[in-house]
Amino acid sequence: MSGELAYLGFAEAAELIRAKKLSPVEYATALLARIERHDGITTPSSH
Amino acid sequence: MTPERALKAARAAEAEITAGRWRGPFHGVPYALKDIIDVEGLATTAHSKILKGNIARRHAVVTERLEAAGGVLLGKLSTHEFAIGGPSFDLPWPPARNPWNRDHFCGGSSSGSGAGLAAGFFPAALGTDTGGSIRNPASMCGITGMKATYGRVSRRGVAPLAFSLDHIGPMTRTVRDNALMLQVIAGHDPGDPGSADEPVPDYGALLGQDVRSLRIGVIRHFYTKDVAGNPEQVEALDAAVKLLAEVGAEVSEITLPALQDFSACGQIILAAEAYAVHEQWLKERPEDYGARARERLLAGATLRAVDYLQAVRWRLQLRDRVAAAFANIDAAITASSMDPACRIDDDEALASNYWRQARMPFNVTGQPGLVIPAGFSNGGLPLSLQLVGHPFGEAVLYRAAQFYEDATGWTKRHPPGLSE
């Protein structure tokens, strides 16, 4: 997944979400998992 | 990160959309905020021990707007301490690093916003910009960052650094996303004394138009004469100018006052105003600041009222001279950073970041500045360019930037090693 969703622009994502082809829950879950995997590298989260 | 909160918001968005109530292009979109922006019930730390345990009682206006548009907040992002001192290794949290090369600086102070976008962690974030802090990480990380016109976006609920220079703005990977996000957050707020009561245009309206007959001024002396830009960065800017001319933009060189004048004027105002914000904490708890923030903030302690007032008068003169130079153009192009990202442990190069840049002029004048990727150095680090507009002329910048993005495809490249 993450490869595709990770670098999707949200203008495109919005079209998929509106057409119910992309679930906001799936989208958020995928990105949170990606952050969890890589955050130790770029440390962008402050909490 | 705040995953439980995020999933709750995502489920709510999904239920609404399934029920046929789509709010618009930000509905169900994950985003993140620089951690000087308040979210009700979450800590705002400004990455400082000073604010540890500071829980926000209400949303900042920008948060309110993004939430009302249906956005899904993933969490808060690292910043230089109080948006001024960094990168620092003596704070409660480590500094962000550059996804293109983790030994390198990712820019600041909106560091986590730039790094997280380049790393593909979220498609949208907010940063803040007092002397370049949206546009610096945008340059270093190869993403798109807009410092809109002073007063365009409300700052209520965001930790101030310098009242007359502070801006909040969208950071995204693409130009279209940036225009859509500015649309959500722009608008008048009577609760912010700097907020402008100006109509908000449709920022996407000009996207997709070509740049033929657009009059673009090139501020070349900033990066060739006032400061000698890194040759690869200068080459990227020259190539962008050539491209715009080839497709029919009316390109001409314009001359502004020297870059150093804007930097000096802006630094005096920034130092004085930031010290006014921090004086009490600096006196009572100096040891709770990291060394970089403390040193930079203390610069304001010895400034006299007359120094500040002279800088404010100088600022008006600079603004008038820039307005005159912009009289016959629609937008200008110039550098943002003079160099690709330096190593995060190179103190000398980090210090030179504050003057080897052409961002402060537009905090001083309040004009919009949009930074987009403009290629890569031989070392694989992003290069960038900055488009500058008339006050409230953001839509023209988006038009030119969208053209350049489509023509070059730079935004399609992503950092290696983060494919999973």
PDB file of N, CA and C in Angstrom, chain A residues 4-30:
ATOM      1  N   GLU A   4       1.914   3.648  -2.593  1.00  0.00           N
ATOM      2  CA  GLU A   4       0.955   4.431  -3.392  1.00  0.00           C
ATOM      3  C   GLU A   4       0.273   5.520  -2.565  1.00  0.00           C
ATOM      4  N   LEU A   5      -0.266   5.161  -1.413  1.00  0.00           N
ATOM      5  CA  LEU A   5      -0.993   6.152  -0.611  1.00  0.00           C
ATOM      6  C   LEU A   5      -0.049   7.200  -0.040  1.00  0.00           C
ATOM      7  N   ALA A   6       1.190   6.790   0.256  1.00  0.00           N
ATOM      8  CA  ALA A   6       2.124   7.692   0.921  1.00  0.00           C
ATOM      9  C   ALA A   6       2.352   8.963   0.108  1.00  0.00           C
ATOM     10  N   TYR A   7       2.464   8.832  -1.196  1.00  0.00           N
ATOM     11  CA  TYR A   7       2.808   9.997  -2.002  1.00  0.00           C
ATOM     12  C   TYR A   7       1.647  10.497  -2.864  1.00  0.00           C
ATOM     13  N   LEU A   8       0.441  10.060  -2.513  1.00  0.00           N
ATOM     14  CA  LEU A   8      -0.737  10.557  -3.192  1.00  0.00           C
ATOM     15  C   LEU A   8      -0.954  12.025  -2.797  1.00  0.00           C
ATOM     16  N   GLY A   9      -1.237  12.872  -3.785  1.00  0.00           N
ATOM     17  CA  GLY A   9      -1.639  14.241  -3.451  1.00  0.00           C
ATOM     18  C   GLY A   9      -3.061  14.200  -2.920  1.00  0.00           C
ATOM     19  N   PHE A  10      -3.413  15.130  -2.014  1.00  0.00           N
ATOM     20  CA  PHE A  10      -4.751  14.978  -1.449  1.00  0.00           C
ATOM     21  C   PHE A  10      -5.857  15.411  -2.402  1.00  0.00           C
ATOM     22  N   ALA A  11      -5.522  16.233  -3.412  1.00  0.00           N
ATOM     23  CA  ALA A  11      -6.526  16.564  -4.422  1.00  0.00           C
ATOM     24  C   ALA A  11      -6.990  15.282  -5.122  1.00  0.00           C
ATOM     25  N   GLU A  12      -6.023  14.391  -5.399  1.00  0.00           N
ATOM     26  CA  GLU A  12      -6.383  13.101  -6.014  1.00  0.00           C
ATOM     27  C   GLU A  12      -7.094  12.212  -5.006  1.00  0.00           C
ATOM     28  N   ALA A  13      -6.557  12.173  -3.787  1.00  0.00           N
ATOM     29  CA  ALA A  13      -7.172  11.351  -2.744  1.00  0.00           C
ATOM     30  C   ALA A  13      -8.617  11.781  -2.535  1.00  0.00           C
ATOM     31  N   ALA A  14      -8.872  13.099  -2.576  1.00  0.00           N
ATOM     32  CA  ALA A  14     -10.218  13.612  -2.332  1.00  0.00           C
ATOM     33  C   ALA A  14     -11.217  13.059  -3.355  1.00  0.00           C
ATOM     34  N   GLU A  15     -10.760  12.963  -4.601  1.00  0.00           N
ATOM     35  CA  GLU A  15     -11.649  12.410  -5.633  1.00  0.00           C
ATOM     36  C   GLU A  15     -11.995  10.954  -5.329  1.00  0.00           C
ATOM     37  N   LEU A  16     -10.968  10.195  -4.905  1.00  0.00           N
ATOM     38  CA  LEU A  16     -11.190   8.777  -4.560  1.00  0.00           C
ATOM     39  C   LEU A  16     -12.109   8.657  -3.337  1.00  0.00           C
ATOM     40  N   ILE A  17     -11.881   9.547  -2.366  1.00  0.00           N
ATOM     41  CA  ILE A  17     -12.693   9.506  -1.137  1.00  0.00           C
ATOM     42  C   ILE A  17     -14.147   9.845  -1.467  1.00  0.00           C
ATOM     43  N   ARG A  18     -14.321  10.845  -2.285  1.00  0.00           N
ATOM     44  CA  ARG A  18     -15.664  11.276  -2.652  1.00  0.00           C
ATOM     45  C   ARG A  18     -16.404  10.162  -3.399  1.00  0.00           C
ATOM     46  N   ALA A  19     -15.656   9.465  -4.265  1.00  0.00           N
ATOM     47  CA  ALA A  19     -16.252   8.371  -5.051  1.00  0.00           C
ATOM     48  C   ALA A  19     -16.331   7.074  -4.241  1.00  0.00           C
ATOM     49  N   LYS A  20     -15.966   7.149  -2.970  1.00  0.00           N
ATOM     50  CA  LYS A  20     -15.986   5.990  -2.052  1.00  0.00           C
ATOM     51  C   LYS A  20     -15.064   4.855  -2.514  1.00  0.00           C
ATOM     52  N   LYS A  21     -13.999   5.225  -3.223  1.00  0.00           N
ATOM     53  CA  LYS A  21     -12.998   4.229  -3.637  1.00  0.00           C
ATOM     54  C   LYS A  21     -11.842   4.169  -2.662  1.00  0.00           C
ATOM     55  N   LEU A  22     -11.746   5.183  -1.810  1.00  0.00           N
ATOM     56  CA  LEU A  22     -10.715   5.198  -0.766  1.00  0.00           C
ATOM     57  C   LEU A  22     -11.399   5.555   0.544  1.00  0.00           C
ATOM     58  N   SER A  23     -11.193   4.714   1.530  1.00  0.00           N
ATOM     59  CA  SER A  23     -11.819   4.969   2.828  1.00  0.00           C
ATOM     60  C   SER A  23     -10.897   5.838   3.673  1.00  0.00           C
ATOM     61  N   PRO A  24     -11.415   6.911   4.270  1.00  0.00           N
ATOM     62  CA  PRO A  24     -10.585   7.748   5.144  1.00  0.00           C
ATOM     63  C   PRO A  24      -9.934   6.952   6.274  1.00  0.00           C
ATOM     64  N   VAL A  25     -10.621   5.909   6.742  1.00  0.00           N
ATOM     65  CA  VAL A  25     -10.054   5.092   7.822  1.00  0.00           C
ATOM     66  C   VAL A  25      -8.830   4.327   7.299  1.00  0.00           C
ATOM     67  N   GLU A  26      -8.975   3.755   6.104  1.00  0.00           N
ATOM     68  CA  GLU A  26      -7.871   3.008   5.494  1.00  0.00           C
ATOM     69  C   GLU A  26      -6.682   3.941   5.221  1.00  0.00           C
ATOM     70  N   TYR A  27      -6.992   5.142   4.739  1.00  0.00           N
ATOM     71  CA  TYR A  27      -5.975   6.153   4.406  1.00  0.00           C
ATOM     72  C   TYR A  27      -5.190   6.539   5.669  1.00  0.00           C
ATOM     73  N   ALA A  28      -5.924   6.904   6.722  1.00  0.00           N
ATOM     74  CA  ALA A  28      -5.261   7.329   7.967  1.00  0.00           C
ATOM     75  C   ALA A  28      -4.476   6.176   8.583  1.00  0.00           C
ATOM     76  N   THR A  29      -5.066   4.993   8.561  1.00  0.00           N
ATOM     77  CA  THR A  29      -4.395   3.821   9.149  1.00  0.00           C
ATOM     78  C   THR A  29      -3.076   3.540   8.429  1.00  0.00           C
ATOM     79  N   ALA A  30      -3.109   3.622   7.108  1.00  0.00           N
ATOM     80  CA  ALA A  30      -1.907   3.343   6.318  1.00  0.00           C
ATOM     81  C   ALA A  30      -0.801   4.350   6.629  1.00  0.00           C
TER      82      ALA A  30
END
